mmCIF file of C-alpha atoms and ligand atoms in Angstrom:
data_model
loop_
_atom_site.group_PDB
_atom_site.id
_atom_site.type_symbol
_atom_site.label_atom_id
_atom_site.label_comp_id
_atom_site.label_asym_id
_atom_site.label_seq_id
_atom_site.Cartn_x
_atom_site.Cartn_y
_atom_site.Cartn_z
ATOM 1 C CA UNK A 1329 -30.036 6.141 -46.420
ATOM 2 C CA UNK A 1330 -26.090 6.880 -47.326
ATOM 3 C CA UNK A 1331 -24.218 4.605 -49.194
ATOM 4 C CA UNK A 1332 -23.588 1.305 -47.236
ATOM 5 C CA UNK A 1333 -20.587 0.916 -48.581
ATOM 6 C CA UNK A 1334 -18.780 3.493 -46.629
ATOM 7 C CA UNK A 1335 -15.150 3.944 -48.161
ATOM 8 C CA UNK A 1336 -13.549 6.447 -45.683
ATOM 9 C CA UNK A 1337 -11.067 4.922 -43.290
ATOM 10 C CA UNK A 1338 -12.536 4.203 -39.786
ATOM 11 C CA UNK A 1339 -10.113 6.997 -37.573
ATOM 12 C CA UNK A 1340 -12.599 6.343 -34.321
ATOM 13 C CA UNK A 1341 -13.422 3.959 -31.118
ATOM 14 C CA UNK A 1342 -15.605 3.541 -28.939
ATOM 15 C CA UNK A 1343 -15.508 1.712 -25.968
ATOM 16 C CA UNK A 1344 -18.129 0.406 -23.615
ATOM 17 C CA UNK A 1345 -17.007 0.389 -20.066
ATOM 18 C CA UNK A 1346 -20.475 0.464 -18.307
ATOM 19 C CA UNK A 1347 -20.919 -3.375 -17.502
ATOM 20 C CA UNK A 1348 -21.334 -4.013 -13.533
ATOM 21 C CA UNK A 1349 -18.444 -6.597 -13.049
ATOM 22 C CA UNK A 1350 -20.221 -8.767 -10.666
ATOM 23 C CA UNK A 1351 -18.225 -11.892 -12.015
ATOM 24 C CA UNK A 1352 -15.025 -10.010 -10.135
ATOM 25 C CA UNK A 1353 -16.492 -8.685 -6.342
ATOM 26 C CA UNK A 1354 -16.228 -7.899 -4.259
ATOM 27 C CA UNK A 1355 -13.022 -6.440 -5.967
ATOM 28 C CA UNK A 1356 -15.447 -4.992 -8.236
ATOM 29 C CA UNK A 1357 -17.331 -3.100 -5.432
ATOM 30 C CA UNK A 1358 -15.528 0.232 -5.583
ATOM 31 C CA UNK A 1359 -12.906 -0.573 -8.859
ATOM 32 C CA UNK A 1360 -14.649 -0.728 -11.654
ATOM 33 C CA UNK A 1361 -13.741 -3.779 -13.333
ATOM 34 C CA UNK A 1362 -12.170 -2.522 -16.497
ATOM 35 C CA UNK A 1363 -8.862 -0.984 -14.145
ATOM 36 C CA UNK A 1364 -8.334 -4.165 -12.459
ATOM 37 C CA UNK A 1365 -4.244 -4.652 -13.559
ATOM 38 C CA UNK A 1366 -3.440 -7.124 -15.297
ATOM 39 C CA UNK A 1367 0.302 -7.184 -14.534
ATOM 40 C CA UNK A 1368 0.984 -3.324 -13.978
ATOM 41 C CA UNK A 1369 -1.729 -1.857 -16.297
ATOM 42 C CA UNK A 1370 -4.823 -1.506 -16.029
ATOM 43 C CA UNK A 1371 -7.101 -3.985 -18.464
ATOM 44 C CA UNK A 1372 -8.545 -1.058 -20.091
ATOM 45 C CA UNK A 1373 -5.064 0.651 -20.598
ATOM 46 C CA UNK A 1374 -4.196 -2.267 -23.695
ATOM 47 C CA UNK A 1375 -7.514 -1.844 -24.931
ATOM 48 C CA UNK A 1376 -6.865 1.898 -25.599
ATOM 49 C CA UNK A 1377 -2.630 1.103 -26.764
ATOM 50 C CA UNK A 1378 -4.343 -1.723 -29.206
ATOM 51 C CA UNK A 1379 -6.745 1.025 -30.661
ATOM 52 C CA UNK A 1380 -3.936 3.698 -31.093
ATOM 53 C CA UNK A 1381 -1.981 1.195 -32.371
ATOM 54 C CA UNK A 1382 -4.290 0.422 -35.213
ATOM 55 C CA UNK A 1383 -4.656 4.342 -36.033
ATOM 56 C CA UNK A 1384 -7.891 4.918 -33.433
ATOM 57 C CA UNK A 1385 -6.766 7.395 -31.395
ATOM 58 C CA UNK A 1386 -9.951 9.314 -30.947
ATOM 59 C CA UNK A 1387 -11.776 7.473 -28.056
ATOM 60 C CA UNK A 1388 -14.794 7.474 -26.519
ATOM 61 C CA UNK A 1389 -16.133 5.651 -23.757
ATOM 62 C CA UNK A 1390 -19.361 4.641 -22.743
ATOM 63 C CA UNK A 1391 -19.752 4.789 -18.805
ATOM 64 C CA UNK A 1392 -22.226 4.390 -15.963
ATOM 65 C CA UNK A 1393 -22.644 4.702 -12.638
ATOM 66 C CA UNK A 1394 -19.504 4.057 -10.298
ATOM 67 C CA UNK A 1395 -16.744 4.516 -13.628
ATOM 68 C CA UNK A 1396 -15.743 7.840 -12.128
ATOM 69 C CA UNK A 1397 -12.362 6.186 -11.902
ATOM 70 C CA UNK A 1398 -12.046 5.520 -15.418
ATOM 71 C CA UNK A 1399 -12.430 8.773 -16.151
ATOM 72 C CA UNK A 1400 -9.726 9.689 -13.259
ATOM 73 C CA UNK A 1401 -7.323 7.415 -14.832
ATOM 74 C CA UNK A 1402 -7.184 8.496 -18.374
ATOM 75 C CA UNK A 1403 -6.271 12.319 -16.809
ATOM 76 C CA UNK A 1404 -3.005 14.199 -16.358
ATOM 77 C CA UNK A 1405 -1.536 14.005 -12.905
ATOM 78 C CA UNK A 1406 0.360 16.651 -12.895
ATOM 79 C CA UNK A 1407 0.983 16.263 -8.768
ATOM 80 C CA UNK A 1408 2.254 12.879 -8.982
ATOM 81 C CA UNK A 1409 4.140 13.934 -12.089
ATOM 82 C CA UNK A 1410 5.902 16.275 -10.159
ATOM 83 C CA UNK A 1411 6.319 14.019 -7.389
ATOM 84 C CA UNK A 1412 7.993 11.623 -9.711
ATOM 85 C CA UNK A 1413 10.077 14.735 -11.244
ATOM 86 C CA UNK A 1414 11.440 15.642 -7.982
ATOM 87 C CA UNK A 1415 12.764 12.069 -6.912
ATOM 88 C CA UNK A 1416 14.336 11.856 -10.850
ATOM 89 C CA UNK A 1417 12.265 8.463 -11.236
ATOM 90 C CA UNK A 1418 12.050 9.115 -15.486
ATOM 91 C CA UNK A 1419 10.843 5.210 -16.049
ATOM 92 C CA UNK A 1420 7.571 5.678 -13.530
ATOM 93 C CA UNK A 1421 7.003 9.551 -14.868
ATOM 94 C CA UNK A 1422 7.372 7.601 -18.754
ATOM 95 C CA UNK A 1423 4.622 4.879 -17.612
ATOM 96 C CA UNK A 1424 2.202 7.637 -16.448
ATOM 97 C CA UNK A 1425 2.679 9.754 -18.910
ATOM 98 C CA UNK A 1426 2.276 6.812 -21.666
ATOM 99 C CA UNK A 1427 -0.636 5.981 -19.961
ATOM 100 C CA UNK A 1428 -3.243 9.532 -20.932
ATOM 101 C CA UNK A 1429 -0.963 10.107 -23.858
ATOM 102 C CA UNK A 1430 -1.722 7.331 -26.040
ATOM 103 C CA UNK A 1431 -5.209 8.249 -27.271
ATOM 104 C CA UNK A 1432 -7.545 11.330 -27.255
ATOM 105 C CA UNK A 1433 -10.305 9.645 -24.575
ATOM 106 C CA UNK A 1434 -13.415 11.222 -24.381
ATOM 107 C CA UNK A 1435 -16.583 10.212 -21.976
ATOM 108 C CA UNK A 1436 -20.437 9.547 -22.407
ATOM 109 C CA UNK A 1437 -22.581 8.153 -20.275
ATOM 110 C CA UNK A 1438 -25.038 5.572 -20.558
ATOM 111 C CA UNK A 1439 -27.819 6.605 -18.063
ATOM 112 C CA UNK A 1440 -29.766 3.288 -18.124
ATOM 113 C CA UNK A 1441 -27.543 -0.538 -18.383
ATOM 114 C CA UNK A 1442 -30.112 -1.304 -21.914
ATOM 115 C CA UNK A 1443 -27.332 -3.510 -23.163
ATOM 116 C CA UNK A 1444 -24.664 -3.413 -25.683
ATOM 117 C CA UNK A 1445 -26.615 -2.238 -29.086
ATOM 118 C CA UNK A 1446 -28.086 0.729 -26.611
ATOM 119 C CA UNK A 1447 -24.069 1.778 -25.141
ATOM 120 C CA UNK A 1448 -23.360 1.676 -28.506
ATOM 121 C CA UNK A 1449 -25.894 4.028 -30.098
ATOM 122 C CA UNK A 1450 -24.851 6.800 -27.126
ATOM 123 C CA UNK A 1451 -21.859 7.078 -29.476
ATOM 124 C CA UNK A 1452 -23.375 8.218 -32.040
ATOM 125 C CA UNK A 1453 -23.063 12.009 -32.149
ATOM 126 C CA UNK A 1454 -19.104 11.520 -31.714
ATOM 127 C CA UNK A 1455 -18.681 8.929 -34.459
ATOM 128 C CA UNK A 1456 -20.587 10.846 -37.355
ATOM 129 C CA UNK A 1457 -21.453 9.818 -40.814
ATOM 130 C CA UNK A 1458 -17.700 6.944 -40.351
ATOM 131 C CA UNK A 1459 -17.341 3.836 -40.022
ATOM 132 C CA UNK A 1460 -15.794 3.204 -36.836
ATOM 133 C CA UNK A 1461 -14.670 0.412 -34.167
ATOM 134 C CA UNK A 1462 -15.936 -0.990 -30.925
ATOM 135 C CA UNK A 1463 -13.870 -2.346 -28.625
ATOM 136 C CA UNK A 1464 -14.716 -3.993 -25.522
ATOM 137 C CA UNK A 1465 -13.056 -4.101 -22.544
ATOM 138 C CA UNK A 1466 -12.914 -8.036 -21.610
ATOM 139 C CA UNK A 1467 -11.295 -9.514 -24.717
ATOM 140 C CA UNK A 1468 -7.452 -8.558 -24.946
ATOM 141 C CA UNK A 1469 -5.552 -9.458 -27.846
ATOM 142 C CA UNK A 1470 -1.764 -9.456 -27.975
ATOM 143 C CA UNK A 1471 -0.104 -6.989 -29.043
ATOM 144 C CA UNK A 1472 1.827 -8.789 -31.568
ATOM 145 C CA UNK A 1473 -1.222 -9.431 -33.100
ATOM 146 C CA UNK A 1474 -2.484 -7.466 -35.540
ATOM 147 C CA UNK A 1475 -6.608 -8.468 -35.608
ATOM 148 C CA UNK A 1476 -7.460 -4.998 -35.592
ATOM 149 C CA UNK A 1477 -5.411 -3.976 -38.376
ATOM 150 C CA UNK A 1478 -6.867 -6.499 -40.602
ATOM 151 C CA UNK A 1479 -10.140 -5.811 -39.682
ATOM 152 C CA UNK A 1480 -10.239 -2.357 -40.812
ATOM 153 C CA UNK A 1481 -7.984 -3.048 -44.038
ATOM 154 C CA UNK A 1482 -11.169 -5.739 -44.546
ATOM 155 C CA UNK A 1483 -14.016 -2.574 -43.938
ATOM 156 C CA UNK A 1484 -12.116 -0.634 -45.692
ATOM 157 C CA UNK A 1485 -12.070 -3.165 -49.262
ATOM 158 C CA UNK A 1486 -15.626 -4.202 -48.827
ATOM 159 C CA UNK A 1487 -17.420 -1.397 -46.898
ATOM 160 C CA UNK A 1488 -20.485 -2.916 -44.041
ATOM 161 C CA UNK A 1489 -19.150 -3.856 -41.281
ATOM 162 C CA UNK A 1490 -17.083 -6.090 -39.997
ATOM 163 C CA UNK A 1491 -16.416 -8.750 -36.584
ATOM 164 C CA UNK A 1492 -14.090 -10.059 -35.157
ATOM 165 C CA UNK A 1493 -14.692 -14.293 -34.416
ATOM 166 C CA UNK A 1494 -12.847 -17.244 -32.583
ATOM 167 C CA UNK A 1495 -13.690 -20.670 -33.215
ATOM 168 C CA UNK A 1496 -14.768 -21.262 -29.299
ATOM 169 C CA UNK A 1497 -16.498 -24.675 -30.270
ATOM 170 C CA UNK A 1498 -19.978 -26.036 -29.996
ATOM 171 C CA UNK A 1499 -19.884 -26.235 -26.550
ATOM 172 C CA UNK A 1500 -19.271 -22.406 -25.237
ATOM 173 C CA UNK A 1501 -21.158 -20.931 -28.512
ATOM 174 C CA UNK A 1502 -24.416 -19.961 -26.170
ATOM 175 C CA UNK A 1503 -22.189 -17.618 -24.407
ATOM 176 C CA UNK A 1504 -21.215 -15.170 -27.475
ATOM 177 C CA UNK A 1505 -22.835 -13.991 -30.416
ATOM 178 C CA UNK A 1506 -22.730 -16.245 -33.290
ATOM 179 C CA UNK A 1507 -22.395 -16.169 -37.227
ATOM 180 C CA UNK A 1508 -23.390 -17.950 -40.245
ATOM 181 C CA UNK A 1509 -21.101 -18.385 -42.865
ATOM 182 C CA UNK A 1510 -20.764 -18.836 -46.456
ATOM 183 C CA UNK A 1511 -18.398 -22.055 -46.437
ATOM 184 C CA UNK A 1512 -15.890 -20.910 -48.683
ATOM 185 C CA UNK A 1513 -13.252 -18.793 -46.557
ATOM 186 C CA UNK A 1514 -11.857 -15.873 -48.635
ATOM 187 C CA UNK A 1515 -8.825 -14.563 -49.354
ATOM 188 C CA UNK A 1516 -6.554 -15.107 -45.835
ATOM 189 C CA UNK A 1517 -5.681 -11.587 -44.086
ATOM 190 C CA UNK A 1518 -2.091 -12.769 -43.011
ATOM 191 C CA UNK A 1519 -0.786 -14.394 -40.962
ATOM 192 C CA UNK A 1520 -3.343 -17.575 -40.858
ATOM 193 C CA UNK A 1521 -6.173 -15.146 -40.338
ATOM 194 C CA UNK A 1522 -8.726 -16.175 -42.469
ATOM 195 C CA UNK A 1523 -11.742 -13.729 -44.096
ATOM 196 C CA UNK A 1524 -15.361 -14.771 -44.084
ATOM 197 C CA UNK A 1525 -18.293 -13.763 -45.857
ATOM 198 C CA UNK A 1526 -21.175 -13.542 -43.073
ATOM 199 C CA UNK A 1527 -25.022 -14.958 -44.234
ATOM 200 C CA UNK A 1528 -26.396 -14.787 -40.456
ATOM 201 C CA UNK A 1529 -26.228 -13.863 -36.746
ATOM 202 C CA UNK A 1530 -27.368 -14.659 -33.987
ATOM 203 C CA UNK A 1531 -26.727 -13.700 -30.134
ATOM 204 C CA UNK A 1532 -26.268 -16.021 -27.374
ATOM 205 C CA UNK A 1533 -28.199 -19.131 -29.641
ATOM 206 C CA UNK A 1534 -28.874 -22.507 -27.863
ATOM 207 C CA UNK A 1535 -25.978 -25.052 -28.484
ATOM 208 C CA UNK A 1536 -28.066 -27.380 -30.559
ATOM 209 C CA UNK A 1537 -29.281 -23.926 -32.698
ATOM 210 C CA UNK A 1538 -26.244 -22.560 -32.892
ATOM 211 C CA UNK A 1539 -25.686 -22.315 -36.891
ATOM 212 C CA UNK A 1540 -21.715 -22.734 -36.007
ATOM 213 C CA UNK A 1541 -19.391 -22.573 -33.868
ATOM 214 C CA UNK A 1542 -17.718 -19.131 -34.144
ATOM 215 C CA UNK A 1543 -18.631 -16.224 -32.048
ATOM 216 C CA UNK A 1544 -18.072 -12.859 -32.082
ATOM 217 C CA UNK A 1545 -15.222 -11.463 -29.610
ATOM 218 C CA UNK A 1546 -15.301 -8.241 -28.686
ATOM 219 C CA UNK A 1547 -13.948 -6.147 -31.877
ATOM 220 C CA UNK A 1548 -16.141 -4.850 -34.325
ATOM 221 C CA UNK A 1549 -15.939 -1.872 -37.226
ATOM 222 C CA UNK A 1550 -18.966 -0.644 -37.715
ATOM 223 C CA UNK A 1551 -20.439 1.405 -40.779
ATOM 224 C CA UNK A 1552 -22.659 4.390 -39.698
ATOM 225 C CA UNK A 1553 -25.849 3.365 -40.565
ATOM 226 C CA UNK A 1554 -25.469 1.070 -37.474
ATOM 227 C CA UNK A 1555 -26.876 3.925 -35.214
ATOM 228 C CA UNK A 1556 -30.832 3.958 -37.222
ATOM 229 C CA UNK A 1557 -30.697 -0.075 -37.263
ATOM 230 C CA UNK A 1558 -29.818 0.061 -33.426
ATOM 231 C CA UNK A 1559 -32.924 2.744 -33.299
ATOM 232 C CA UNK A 1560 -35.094 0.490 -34.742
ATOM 233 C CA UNK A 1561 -34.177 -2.616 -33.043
ATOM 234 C CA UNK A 1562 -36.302 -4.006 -30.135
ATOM 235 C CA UNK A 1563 -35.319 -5.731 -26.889
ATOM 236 C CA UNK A 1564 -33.459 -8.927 -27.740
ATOM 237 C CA UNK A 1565 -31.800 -11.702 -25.776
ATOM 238 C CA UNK A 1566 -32.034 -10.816 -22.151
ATOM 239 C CA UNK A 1567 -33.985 -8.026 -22.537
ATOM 240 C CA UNK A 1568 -31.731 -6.001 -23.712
ATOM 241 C CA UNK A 1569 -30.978 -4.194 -27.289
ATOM 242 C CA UNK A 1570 -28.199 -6.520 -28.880
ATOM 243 C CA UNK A 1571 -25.453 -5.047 -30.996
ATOM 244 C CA UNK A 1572 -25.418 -8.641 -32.825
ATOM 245 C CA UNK A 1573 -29.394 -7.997 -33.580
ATOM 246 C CA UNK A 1574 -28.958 -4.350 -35.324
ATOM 247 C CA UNK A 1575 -25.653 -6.016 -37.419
ATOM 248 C CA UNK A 1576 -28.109 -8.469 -38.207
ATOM 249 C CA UNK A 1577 -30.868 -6.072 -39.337
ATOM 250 C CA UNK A 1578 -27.940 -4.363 -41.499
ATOM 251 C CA UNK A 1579 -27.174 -7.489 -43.140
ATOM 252 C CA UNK A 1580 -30.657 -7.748 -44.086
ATOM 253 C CA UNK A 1581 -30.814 -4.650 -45.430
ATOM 254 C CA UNK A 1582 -28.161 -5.988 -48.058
ATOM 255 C CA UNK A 1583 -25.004 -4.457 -45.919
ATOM 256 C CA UNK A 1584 -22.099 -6.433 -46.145
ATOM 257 C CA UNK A 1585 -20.779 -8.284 -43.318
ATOM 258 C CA UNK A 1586 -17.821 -9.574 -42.672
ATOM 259 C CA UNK A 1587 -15.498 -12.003 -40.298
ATOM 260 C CA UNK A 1588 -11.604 -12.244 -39.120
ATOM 261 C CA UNK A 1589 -11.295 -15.598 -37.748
ATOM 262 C CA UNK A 1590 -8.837 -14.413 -35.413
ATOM 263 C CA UNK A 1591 -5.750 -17.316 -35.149
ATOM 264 C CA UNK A 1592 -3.763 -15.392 -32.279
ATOM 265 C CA UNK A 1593 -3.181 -15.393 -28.947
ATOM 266 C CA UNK A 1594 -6.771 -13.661 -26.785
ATOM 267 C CA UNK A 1595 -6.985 -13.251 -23.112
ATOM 268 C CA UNK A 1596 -11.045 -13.190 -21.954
ATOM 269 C CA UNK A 1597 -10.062 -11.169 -18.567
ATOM 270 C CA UNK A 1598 -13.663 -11.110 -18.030
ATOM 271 C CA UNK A 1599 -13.656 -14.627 -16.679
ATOM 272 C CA UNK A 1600 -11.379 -15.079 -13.318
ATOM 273 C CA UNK A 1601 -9.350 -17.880 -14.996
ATOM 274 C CA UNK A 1602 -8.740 -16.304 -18.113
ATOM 275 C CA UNK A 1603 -7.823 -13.454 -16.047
ATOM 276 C CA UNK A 1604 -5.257 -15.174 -14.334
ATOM 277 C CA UNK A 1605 -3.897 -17.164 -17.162
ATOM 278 C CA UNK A 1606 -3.399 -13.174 -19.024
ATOM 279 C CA UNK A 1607 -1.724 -12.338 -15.845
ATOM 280 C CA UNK A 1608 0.955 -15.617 -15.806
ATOM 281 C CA UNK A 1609 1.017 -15.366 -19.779
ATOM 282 C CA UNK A 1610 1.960 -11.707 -19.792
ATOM 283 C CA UNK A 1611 4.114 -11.382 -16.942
ATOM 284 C CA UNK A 1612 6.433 -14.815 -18.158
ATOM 285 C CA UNK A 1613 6.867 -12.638 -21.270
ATOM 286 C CA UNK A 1614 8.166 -9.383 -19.954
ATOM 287 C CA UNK A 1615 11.894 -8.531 -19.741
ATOM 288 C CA UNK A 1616 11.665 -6.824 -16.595
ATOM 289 C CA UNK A 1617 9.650 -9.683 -14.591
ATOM 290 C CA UNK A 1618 10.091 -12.651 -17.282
ATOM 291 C CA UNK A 1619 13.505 -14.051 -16.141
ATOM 292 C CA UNK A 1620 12.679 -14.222 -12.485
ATOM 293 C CA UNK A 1621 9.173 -15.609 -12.902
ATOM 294 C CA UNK A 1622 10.127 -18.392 -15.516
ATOM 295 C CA UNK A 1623 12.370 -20.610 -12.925
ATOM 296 C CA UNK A 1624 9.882 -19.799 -10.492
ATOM 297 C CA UNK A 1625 7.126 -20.795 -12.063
ATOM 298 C CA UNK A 1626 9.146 -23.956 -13.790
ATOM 299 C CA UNK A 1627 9.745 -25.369 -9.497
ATOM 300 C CA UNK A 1628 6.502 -24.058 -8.467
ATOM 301 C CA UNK A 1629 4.450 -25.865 -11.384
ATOM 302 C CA UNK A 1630 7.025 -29.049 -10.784
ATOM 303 C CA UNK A 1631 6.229 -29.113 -6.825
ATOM 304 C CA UNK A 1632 2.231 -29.409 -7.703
ATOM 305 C CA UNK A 1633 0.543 -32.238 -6.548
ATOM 306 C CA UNK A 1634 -0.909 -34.203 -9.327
ATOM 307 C CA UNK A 1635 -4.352 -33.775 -10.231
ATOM 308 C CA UNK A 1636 -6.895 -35.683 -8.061
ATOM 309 C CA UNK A 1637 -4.368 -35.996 -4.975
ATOM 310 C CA UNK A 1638 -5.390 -34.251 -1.983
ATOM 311 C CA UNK A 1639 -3.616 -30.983 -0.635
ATOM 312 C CA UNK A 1640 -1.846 -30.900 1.951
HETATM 313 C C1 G1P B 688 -21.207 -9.360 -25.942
HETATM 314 C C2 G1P B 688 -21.959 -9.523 -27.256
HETATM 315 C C3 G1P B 688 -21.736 -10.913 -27.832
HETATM 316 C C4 G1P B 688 -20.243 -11.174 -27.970
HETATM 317 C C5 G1P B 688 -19.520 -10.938 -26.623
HETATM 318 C C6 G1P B 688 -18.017 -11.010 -26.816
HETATM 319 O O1 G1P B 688 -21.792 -10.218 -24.982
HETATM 320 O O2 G1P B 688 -23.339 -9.290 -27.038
HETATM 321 O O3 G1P B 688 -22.350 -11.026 -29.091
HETATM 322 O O4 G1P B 688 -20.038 -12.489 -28.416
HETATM 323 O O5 G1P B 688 -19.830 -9.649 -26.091
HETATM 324 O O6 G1P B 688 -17.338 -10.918 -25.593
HETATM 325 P P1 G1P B 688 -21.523 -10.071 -23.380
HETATM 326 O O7 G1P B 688 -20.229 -10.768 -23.139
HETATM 327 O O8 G1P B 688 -21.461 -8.611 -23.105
HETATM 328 O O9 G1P B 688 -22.681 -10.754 -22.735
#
């Protein structure tokens, strides 16, 4: 087995885009969930920005059946570039261009829906003998803040692998994976992020089982040795072959594992509410829509019935 205490700098993502979206139809029927907008971009588009951001800008994506607009979107569209070109319109030519230029996105597909450990593994011809991250597609993070970043400066110091987790309390824990920690937080990563030695894992645990109340949101960097521990891990939770079990199985094996408990601002636009609250958060904060939402929002949120009283 190579070293698991992989030193070279994580330069690639991976993104698994193959989940059905049933929580969003019939929307979801013929738009694959991951390019419903949130605001003007797709969800899918600040997934890809974040991992360019951090230095990932070799991408690959793990698809399925009815994604062929995924793969549609992250083209060149060199009609409707010169569309744009002829009418002069430089900001909407900018915003399509930025949109396939950001990252180097490359395709797989996942043939059979095995779960998260098996969309992973299709990767790993494209990732090689490097660590790498995983991304997925229903966790945004803000752009101002920098989880990502920290969470490869933390593979790179200590090598294993590495999760992102958010304190979601004892009551939502049975909807993530969840970690075991040794109690003594490490060194902070900035900006009230703090570091944490993980002891176990566990996906999707009964709330009385749970060992704590931080879960795993969808980040991870990954060592390579990931890919024979997903090999040799059976059907977990659901039936299906769990990322969280194989990180498990590494940690095991003596690999270390570690945790950001991320402190900033996360959008889950996998759930309709979050979704909508990313929408309203995002939107309020941009220059070009911010200052005529804000006093909209301000009479529209003061004209609300109070809770309880019955609509008109
Ligand atoms: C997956 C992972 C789970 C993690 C979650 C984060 O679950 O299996 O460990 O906590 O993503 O969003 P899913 O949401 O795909 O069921």
């Amino acid at each position: 087995m190579p070293s698991p205490t992989n030193r070279r700098p994580a330069r690639k993502a991976v993104i698994p885009v193959a989940g059905m979206g049933t929580r969003f139809l019939p929307a979801t029927k013929a738009v694959p969930k991951e390019l419903l907008p949130v605001v003007d971009r797709p969800a899918l588009q600040y997934i890809v920005e974040e991992s360019a951001r951090a230095g990932l800008a070799e991408v690959l994506m793990v698809t399925g059946r009815g994604k062929a607009a995924i793969e549609d979107f992250f083209d060149r569209t060199p009609e409707l570039e010169a569309a744009l070109e002829k009418k002069g319109d430089q900001a909407r030519i900018d915003a399509v261009a930025k949109s396939t230029d950001v990252a180097q996105v490359h395709f797989v597909r996942q043939g059979e829906a095995k779960g998260l450990g098996h969309a992973v593994l299709q990767a790993a011809s494209f990732v090689g003998d490097e660590p790498f991250a995983v991304l997925l597609g229903d966790d945004l993070i803000d752009a101002r803040d920098l989880l990502l970043e920290q969470m490869l400066a933390v593979q790179a110091e200590h090598g294993g692998c590495v999760v992102a987790l958010l304190d979601v309390g004892a009551e939502n824990i049975d909807k993530y994976g969840c970690v075991a920690v040794e109690d003594a937080p490490q060194n902070g990563a900035g900006e009230g992020d703090t570091v944490v030695a993980i002891t176990g894992m566990v996906e999707k645990p009964k709330k009385e089982e749970a060992p704590s109340s931080l879960a795993i949101i969808g980040r991870y960097v990954l060592a390579p040795e990931i890919f024979e521990a997903i090999r040799s891990t059976p059907p977990g939770r659901g039936g299906e072959i769990q990322l969280t079990d194989a990180i498990l199985a590494l940690l095991e094996q003596g690999v270390p594992v570690h945790g950001v408990v991320f402190s900033g601002r996360r959008y889950d636009t996998g759930d309709k509410l979050d979704y909508l609250k990313a929408v309203v958060r995002l939107a309020v904060e941009r220059e070009d829509l911010g200052p005529a939402l804000r006093p909209w929002l301000r009479s529209f949120v003061g004209d609300l019935p109070p809770e309880g009283a019955s609509q008109a």
